[in-house]
Coordinates of C-alpha atoms in Angstrom, one line a residue:
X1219 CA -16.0 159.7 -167.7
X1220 CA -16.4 156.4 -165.6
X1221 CA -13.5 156.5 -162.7
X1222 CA -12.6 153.3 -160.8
X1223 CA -10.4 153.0 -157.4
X1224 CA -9.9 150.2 -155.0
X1225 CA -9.6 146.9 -154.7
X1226 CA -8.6 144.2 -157.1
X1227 CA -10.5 141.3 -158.2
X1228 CA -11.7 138.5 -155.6
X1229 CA -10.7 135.2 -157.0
X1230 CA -13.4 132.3 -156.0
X1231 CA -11.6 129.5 -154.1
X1232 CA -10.7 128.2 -157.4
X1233 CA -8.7 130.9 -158.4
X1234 CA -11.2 131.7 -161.4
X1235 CA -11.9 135.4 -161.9
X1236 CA -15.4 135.8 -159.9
X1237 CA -17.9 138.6 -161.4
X1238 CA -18.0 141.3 -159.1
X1239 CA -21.5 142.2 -157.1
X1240 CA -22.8 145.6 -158.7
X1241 CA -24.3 148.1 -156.3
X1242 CA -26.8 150.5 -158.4
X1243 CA -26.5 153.9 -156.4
X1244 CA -23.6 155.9 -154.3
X1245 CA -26.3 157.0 -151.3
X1246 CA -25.7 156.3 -148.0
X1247 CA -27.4 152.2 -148.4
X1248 CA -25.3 151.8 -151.7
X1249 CA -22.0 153.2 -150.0
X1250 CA -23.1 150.9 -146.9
X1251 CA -23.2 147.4 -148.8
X1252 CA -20.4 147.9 -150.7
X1253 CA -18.5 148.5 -147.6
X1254 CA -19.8 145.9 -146.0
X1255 CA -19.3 143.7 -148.8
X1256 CA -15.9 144.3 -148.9
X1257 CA -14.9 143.7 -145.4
X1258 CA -16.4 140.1 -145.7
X1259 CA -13.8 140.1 -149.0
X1260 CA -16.7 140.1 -151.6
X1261 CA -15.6 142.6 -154.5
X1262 CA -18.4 145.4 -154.5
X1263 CA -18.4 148.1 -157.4
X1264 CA -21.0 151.0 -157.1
X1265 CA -22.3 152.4 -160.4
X1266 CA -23.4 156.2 -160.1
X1267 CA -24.7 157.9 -162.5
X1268 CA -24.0 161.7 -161.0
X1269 CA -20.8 162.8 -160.3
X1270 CA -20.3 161.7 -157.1
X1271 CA -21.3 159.9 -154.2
X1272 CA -24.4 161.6 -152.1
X1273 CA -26.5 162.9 -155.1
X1274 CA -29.5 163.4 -153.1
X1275 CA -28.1 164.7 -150.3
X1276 CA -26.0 167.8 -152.2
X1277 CA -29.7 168.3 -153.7
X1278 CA -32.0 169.0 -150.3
X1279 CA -33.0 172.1 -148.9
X1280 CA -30.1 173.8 -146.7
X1281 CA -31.2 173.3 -143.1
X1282 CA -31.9 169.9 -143.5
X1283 CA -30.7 167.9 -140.6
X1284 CA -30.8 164.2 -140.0
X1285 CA -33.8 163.5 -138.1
X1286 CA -32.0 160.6 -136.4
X1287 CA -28.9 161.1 -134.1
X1288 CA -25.5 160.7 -134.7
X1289 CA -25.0 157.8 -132.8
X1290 CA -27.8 155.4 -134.5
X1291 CA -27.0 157.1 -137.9
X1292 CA -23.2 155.7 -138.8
X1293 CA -22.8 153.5 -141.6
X1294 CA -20.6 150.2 -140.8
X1295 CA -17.0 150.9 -140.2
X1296 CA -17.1 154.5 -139.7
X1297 CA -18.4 156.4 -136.9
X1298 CA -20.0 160.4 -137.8
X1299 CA -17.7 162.3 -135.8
X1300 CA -18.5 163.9 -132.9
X1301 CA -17.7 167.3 -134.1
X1302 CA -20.8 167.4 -136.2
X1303 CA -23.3 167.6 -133.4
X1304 CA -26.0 165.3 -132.4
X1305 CA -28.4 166.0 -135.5
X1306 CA -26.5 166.0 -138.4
X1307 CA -26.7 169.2 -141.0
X1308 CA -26.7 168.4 -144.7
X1309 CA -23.7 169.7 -146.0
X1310 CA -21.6 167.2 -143.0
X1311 CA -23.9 163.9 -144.5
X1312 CA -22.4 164.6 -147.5
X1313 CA -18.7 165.0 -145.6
X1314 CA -19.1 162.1 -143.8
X1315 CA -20.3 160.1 -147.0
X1316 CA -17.5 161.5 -149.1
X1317 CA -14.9 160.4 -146.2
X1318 CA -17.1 156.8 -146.1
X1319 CA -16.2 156.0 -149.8
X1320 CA -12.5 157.1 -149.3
X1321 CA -11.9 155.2 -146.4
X1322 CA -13.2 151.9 -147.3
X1323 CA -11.7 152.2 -150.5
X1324 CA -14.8 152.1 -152.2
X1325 CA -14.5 150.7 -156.0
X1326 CA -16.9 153.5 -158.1
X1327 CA -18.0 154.2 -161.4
X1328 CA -19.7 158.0 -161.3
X1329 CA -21.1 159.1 -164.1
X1330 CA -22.3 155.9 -165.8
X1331 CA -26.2 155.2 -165.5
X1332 CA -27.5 151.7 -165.8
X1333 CA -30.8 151.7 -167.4
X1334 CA -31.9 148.4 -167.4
X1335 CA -31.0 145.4 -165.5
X1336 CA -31.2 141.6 -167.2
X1337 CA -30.7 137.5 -166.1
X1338 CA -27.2 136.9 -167.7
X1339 CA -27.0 134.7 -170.5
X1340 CA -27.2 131.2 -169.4
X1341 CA -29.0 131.9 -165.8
X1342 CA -32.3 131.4 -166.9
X1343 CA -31.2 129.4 -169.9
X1344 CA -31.6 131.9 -172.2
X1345 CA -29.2 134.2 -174.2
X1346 CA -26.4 134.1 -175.3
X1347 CA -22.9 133.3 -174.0
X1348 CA -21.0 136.5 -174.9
X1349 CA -23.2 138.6 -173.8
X1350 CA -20.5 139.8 -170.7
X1351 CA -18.1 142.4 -170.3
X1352 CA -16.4 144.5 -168.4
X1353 CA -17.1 148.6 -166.8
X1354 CA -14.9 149.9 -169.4
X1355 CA -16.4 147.7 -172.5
X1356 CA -19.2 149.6 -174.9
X1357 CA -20.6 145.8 -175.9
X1358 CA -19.9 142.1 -175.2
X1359 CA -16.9 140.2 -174.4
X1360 CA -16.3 136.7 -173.7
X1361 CA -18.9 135.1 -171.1
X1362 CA -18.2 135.6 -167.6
X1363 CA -18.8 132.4 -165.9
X1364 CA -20.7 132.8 -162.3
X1365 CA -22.4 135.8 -164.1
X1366 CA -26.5 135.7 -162.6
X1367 CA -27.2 139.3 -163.9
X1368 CA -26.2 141.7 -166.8
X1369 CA -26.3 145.3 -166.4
X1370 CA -27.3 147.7 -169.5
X1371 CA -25.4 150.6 -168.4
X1372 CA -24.6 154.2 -170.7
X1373 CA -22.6 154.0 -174.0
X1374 CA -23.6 149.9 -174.9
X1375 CA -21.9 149.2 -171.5
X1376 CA -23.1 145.4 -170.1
X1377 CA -21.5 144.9 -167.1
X1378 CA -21.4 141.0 -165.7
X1379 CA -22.4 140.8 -161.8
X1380 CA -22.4 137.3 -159.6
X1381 CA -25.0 139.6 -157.7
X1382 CA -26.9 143.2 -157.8
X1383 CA -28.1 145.0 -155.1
X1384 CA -30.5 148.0 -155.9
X1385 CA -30.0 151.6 -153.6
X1386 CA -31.4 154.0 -155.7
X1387 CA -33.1 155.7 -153.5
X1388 CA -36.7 156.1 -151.2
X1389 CA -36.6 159.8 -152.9
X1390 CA -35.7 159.4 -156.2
X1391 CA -38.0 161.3 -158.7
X1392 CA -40.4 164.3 -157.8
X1393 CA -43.8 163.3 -158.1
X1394 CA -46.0 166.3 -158.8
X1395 CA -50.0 165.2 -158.4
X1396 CA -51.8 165.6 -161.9
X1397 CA -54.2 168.6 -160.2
X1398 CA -56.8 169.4 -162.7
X1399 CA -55.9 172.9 -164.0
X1400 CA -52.6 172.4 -163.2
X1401 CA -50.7 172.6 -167.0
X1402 CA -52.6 176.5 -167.4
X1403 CA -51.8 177.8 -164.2
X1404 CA -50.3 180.9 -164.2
X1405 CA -48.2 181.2 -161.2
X1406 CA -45.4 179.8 -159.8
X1407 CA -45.6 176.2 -159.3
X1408 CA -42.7 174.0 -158.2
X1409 CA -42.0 170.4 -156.8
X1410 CA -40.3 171.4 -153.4
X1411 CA -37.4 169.0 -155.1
X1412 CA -36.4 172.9 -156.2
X1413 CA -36.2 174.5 -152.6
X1414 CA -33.3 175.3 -151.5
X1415 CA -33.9 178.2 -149.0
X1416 CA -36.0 181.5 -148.1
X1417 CA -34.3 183.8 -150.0
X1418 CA -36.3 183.8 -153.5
X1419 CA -39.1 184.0 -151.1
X1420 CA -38.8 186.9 -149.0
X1421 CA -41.6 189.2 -149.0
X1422 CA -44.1 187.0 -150.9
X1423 CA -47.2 184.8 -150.2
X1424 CA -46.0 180.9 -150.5
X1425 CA -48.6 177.9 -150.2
X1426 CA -46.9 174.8 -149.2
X1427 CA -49.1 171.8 -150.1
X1428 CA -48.3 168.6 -147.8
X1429 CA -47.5 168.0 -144.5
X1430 CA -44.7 165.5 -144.3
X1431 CA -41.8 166.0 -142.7
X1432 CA -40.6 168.6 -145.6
X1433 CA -43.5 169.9 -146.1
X1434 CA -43.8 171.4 -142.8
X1435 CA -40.0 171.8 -142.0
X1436 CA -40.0 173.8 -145.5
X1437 CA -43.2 176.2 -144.1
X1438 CA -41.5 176.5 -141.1
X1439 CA -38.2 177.8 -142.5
X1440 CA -40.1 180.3 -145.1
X1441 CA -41.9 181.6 -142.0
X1442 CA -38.5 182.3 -140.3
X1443 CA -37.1 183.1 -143.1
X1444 CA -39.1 186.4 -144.4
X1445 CA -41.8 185.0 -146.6
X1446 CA -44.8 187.7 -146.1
X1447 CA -47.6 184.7 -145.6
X1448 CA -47.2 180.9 -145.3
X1449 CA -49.9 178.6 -145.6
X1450 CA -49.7 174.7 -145.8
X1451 CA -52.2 172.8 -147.0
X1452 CA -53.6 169.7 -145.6
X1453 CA -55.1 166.6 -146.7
X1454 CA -54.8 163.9 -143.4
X1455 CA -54.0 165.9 -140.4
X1456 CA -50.1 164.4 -139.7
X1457 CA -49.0 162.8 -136.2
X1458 CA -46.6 165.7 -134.8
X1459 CA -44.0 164.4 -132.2
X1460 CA -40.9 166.3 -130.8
X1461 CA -37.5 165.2 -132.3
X1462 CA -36.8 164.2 -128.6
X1463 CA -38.3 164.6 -124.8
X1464 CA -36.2 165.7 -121.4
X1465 CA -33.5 164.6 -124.0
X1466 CA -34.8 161.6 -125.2
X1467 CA -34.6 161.0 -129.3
X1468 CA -37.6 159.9 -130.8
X1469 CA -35.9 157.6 -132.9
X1470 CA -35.0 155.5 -130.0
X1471 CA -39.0 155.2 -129.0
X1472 CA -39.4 154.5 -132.7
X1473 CA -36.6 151.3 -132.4
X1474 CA -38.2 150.2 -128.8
X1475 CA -42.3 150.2 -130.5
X1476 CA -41.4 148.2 -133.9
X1477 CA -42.3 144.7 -132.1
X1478 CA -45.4 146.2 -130.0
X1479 CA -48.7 145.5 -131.1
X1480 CA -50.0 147.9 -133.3
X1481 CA -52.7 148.7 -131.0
X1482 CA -50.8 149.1 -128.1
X1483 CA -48.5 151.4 -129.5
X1484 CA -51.4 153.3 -131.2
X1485 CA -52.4 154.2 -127.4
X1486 CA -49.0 155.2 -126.0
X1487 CA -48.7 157.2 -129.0
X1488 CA -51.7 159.3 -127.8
X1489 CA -50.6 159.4 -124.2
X1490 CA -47.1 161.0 -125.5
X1491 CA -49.2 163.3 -127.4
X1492 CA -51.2 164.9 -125.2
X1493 CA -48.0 165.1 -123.1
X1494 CA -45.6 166.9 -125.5
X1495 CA -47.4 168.6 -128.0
X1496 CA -49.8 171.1 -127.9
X1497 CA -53.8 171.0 -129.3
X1498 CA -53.3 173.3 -132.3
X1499 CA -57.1 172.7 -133.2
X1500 CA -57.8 176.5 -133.1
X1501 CA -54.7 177.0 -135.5
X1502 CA -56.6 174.9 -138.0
X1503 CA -54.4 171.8 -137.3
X1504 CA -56.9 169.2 -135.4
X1505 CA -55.2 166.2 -133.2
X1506 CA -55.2 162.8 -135.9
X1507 CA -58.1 160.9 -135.6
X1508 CA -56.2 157.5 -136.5
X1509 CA -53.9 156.1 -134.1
X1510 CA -49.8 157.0 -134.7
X1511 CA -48.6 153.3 -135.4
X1512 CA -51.7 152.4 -137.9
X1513 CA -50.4 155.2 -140.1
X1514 CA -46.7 154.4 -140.1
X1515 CA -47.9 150.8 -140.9
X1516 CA -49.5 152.3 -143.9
X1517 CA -46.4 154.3 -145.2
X1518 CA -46.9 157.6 -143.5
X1519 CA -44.9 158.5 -140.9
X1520 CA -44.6 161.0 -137.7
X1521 CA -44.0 165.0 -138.5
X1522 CA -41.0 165.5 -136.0
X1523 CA -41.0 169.1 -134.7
X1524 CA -38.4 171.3 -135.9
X1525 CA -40.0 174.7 -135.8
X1526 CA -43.9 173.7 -137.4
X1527 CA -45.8 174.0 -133.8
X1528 CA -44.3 177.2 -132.8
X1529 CA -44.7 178.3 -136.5
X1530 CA -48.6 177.2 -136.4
X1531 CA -49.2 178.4 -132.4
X1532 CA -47.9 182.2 -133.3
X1533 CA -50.3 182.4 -137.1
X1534 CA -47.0 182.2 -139.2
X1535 CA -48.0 179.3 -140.5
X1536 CA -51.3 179.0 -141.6
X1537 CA -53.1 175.3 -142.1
X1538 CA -55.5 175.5 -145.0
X1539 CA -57.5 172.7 -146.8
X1540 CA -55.7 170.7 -149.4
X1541 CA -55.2 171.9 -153.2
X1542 CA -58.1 170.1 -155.3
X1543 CA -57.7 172.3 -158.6
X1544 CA -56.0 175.0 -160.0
X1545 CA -57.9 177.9 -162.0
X1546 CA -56.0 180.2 -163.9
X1547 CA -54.3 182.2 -161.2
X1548 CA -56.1 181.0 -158.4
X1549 CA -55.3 177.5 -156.4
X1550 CA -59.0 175.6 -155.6
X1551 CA -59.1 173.8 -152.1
X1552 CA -61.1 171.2 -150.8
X1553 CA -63.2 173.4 -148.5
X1554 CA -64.5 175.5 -152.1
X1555 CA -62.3 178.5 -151.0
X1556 CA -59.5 179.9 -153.5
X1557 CA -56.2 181.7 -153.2
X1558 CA -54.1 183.3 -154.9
X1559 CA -50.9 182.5 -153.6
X1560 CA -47.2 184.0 -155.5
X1561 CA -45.8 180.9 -155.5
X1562 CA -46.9 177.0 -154.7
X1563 CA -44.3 174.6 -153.4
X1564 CA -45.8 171.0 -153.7
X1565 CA -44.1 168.8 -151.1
X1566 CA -46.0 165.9 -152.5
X1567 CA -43.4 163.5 -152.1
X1568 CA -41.4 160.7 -154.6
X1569 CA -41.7 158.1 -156.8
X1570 CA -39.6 154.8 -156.9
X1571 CA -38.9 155.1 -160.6
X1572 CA -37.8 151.6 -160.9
X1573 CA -40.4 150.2 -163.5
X1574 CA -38.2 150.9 -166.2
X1575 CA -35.1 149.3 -164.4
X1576 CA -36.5 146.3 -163.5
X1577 CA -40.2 146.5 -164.0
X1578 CA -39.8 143.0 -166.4
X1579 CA -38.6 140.9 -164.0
X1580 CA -41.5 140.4 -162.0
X1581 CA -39.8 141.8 -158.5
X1582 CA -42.1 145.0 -158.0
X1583 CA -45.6 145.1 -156.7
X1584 CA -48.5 146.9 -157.9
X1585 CA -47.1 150.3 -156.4
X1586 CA -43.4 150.1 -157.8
X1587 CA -42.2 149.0 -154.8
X1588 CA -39.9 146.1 -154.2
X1589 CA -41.5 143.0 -152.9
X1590 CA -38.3 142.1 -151.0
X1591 CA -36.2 144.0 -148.8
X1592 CA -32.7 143.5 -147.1
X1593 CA -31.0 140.1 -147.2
X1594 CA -34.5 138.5 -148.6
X1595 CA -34.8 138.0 -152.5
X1596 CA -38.2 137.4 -154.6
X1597 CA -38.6 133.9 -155.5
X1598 CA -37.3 133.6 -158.9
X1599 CA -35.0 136.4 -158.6
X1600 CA -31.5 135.1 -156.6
X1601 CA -28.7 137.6 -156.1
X1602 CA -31.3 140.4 -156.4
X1603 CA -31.2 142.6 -153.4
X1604 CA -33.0 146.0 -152.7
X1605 CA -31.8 148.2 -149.7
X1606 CA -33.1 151.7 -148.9
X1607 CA -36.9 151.3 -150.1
X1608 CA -38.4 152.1 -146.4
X1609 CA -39.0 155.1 -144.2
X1610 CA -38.8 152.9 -141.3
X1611 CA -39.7 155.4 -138.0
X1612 CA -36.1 153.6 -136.9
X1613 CA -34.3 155.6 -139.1
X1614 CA -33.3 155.4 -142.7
X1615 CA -29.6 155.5 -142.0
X1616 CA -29.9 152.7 -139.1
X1617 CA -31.9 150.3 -141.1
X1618 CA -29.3 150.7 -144.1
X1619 CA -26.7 149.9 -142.1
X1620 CA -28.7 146.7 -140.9
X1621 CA -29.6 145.6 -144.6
X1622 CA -25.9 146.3 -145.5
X1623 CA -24.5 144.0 -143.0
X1624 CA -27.4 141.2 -143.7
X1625 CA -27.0 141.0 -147.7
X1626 CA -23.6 141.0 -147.1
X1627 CA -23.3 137.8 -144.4
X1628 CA -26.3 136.5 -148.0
X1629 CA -23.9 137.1 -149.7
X1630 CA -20.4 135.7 -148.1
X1631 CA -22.1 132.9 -147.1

């Protein structure tokens, strides 16, 4: 059932009724532009189609931690309180968003999924004038004047929106690589979407396959956490840096390099290095051979340390070759050798997912991704805003908090 609280309708100087903006996701850069929205007096509703707010979040691993600090983390209008340390653990994200929607009296719909979204009637020209309605409507209604976009939401809902602003989500659904071999293999193969913690794990042999941030926080908590033998497997040899030097966050270095040169920064980033983290080239995990920046400009970014170079250093980690094939029981790697692990965990990352959304309307690129970000729209597109498609080495939270201010001084203005 579709719940609503908070404010009442915005009038347009007028007095007319004005079509509310509709935020498409209750994550942390949903919950941030409709607050931010709201204290510039533009009515934001957030359609959700779990439950409640911070769907991804309750779903991640348990010792998940933000990888950004507190301070750079909060969403505007409400700070993360102190009490919940200077890295954030999973279960107090979903706390702090929970409080976020409460206290900006955040209007929500949970439980309603909007499948599709459409120029309004009359926008573009096209369609036809009763094609509006309301959150609680299963069809149309009278037109909604101001109306750019219509929403196709669950049960024949078509919700009329001045403005939409997608936050759906950077992670939104597991993408598992099409392996050959991989649809008759007999063990146990899951996206590492399913990880929750050791426990299932104890005593077994568990291959990891990727070494992003989860891949290699997830190796290093089944190596803490009992798992008889952990390898990871490894296509590009990741960038490794401490989640922060003599006290220093790494996020902060990550603000300070974003207008540097990308050479320049490629150097430092070497220099740092060398400084902070140890050659683990006899552990099987060689130094990068491509500078630090030049990979974040092409989507991949840093591996910060929480437990992977002690892991790797003392063998309970083990870096293998990356997974080319599976056959029968055994998982094929690139360097011809094969294992036979218990179980495979493929931290192979996400998918966008928004083709089916919005894939008609001419605003994604070749990848699925957004071709505009923030307060920027795509030509032809007006009142169409996308927040939370990067994995900026800034921080998700603090460059969410950025877009949500931005679209909404777009949007006021």
């Amino acid at each position: 059932m579709a719940e609503t609280t908070g404010t009442p309708h915005i009038r347009d100087a007028d007095g007319s009724a004005a079509p509310p903006v509709y935020v498409i996701g209750a994550g942390p850069g949903g919950l941030a532009a409709a607050a931010a929205l709201r204290a510039h007096g533009v009515r934001a509703v957030v359609v959700e189609k779990a439950p409640d707010v911070a769907a991804s979040w309750r779903g991640h691993y348990d010792r998940l931690r933000l990888h950004t600090t507190r301070r750079l983390s909060a969403l505007p209008g409400l700070r993360i309180p102190r009490r919940f340390g200077r890295w954030v653990a999973r279960d107090n994200v979903v706390r702090y968003l929970e409080k976020y929607a409460e206290h900006h009296e955040i209007e929500l719909i949970t439980g309603v999924e909007v499948h599709r979204v459409e120029r309004a009637a009359g926008a573009d020209g096209s369609g036809s004038p009763d094609d509006a309605g309301s959150p609680d409507s299963p069809g149309g209604s009278e037109g909604v004047e101001g109306a750019r976009w219509m929403l196709l939401a669950d049960g024949g809902r078509r919700l009329a929106a001045r403005a939409v602003i997608v936050a759906t989500g950077y992670n939104h659904t597991p993408r598992m690589p099409d392996w050959p071999g991989r649809d008759t293999y007999s063990g146990d193969l899951r996206h590492a979407s399913c990880y929750r913690n050791p426990g299932p794990y104890e005593g077994r042999d568990v291959l990891v396959v990727g070494a992003g941030n989860t891949g290699a926080e997830i190796a290093a908590d089944l190596a803490a956490g009992g798992a008889a033998r952990v390898r990871l497997a490894v296509r590009t040899t990741p960038h490794i840096v401490r989640r922060a030097t003599a006290g220093w966050p790494a996020q902060r270095t990550g603000i300070l390099v974003r207008r540097l040169p990308v050479p320049l920064v490629d150097r430092l980033g070497r220099i740092v290095a060398r400084l902070s983290v140890p050659d683990l080239s006899a552990h099987g995990l060689p130094r990068p051979d491509t500078g630090l920046y030049s990979r974040v400009k092409e989507g991949a970014i840093p591996v910060q340390d929480v437990g992977l170079i002690d892991a790797v250093r003392t063998g309970k980690v083990e870096p293998v070759a990356a997974v080319e094939s599976f056959d029968g029981a055994e998982v094929v790697l690139a360097d011809g050798s094969r294992i036979t692990p218990d179980a495979v965990l493929a931290a192979t990352g996400y998918r966008r997912s928004l083709e089916g959304l919005l894939g008609h309307l001419g605003v994604l690129d070749e990848r699925g991704h957004p071709r505009a970000h923030g307060a920027h729209t795509v030509p032809g597109a007006p009142g169409l805003y996308f927040t939370g498609f990067t994995n900026p080495i800034s921080g998700n939270f603090r460059e969410m908090a950025l877009d949500a201010r931005r679209i909404a001084k777009s949007l006021s203005g």
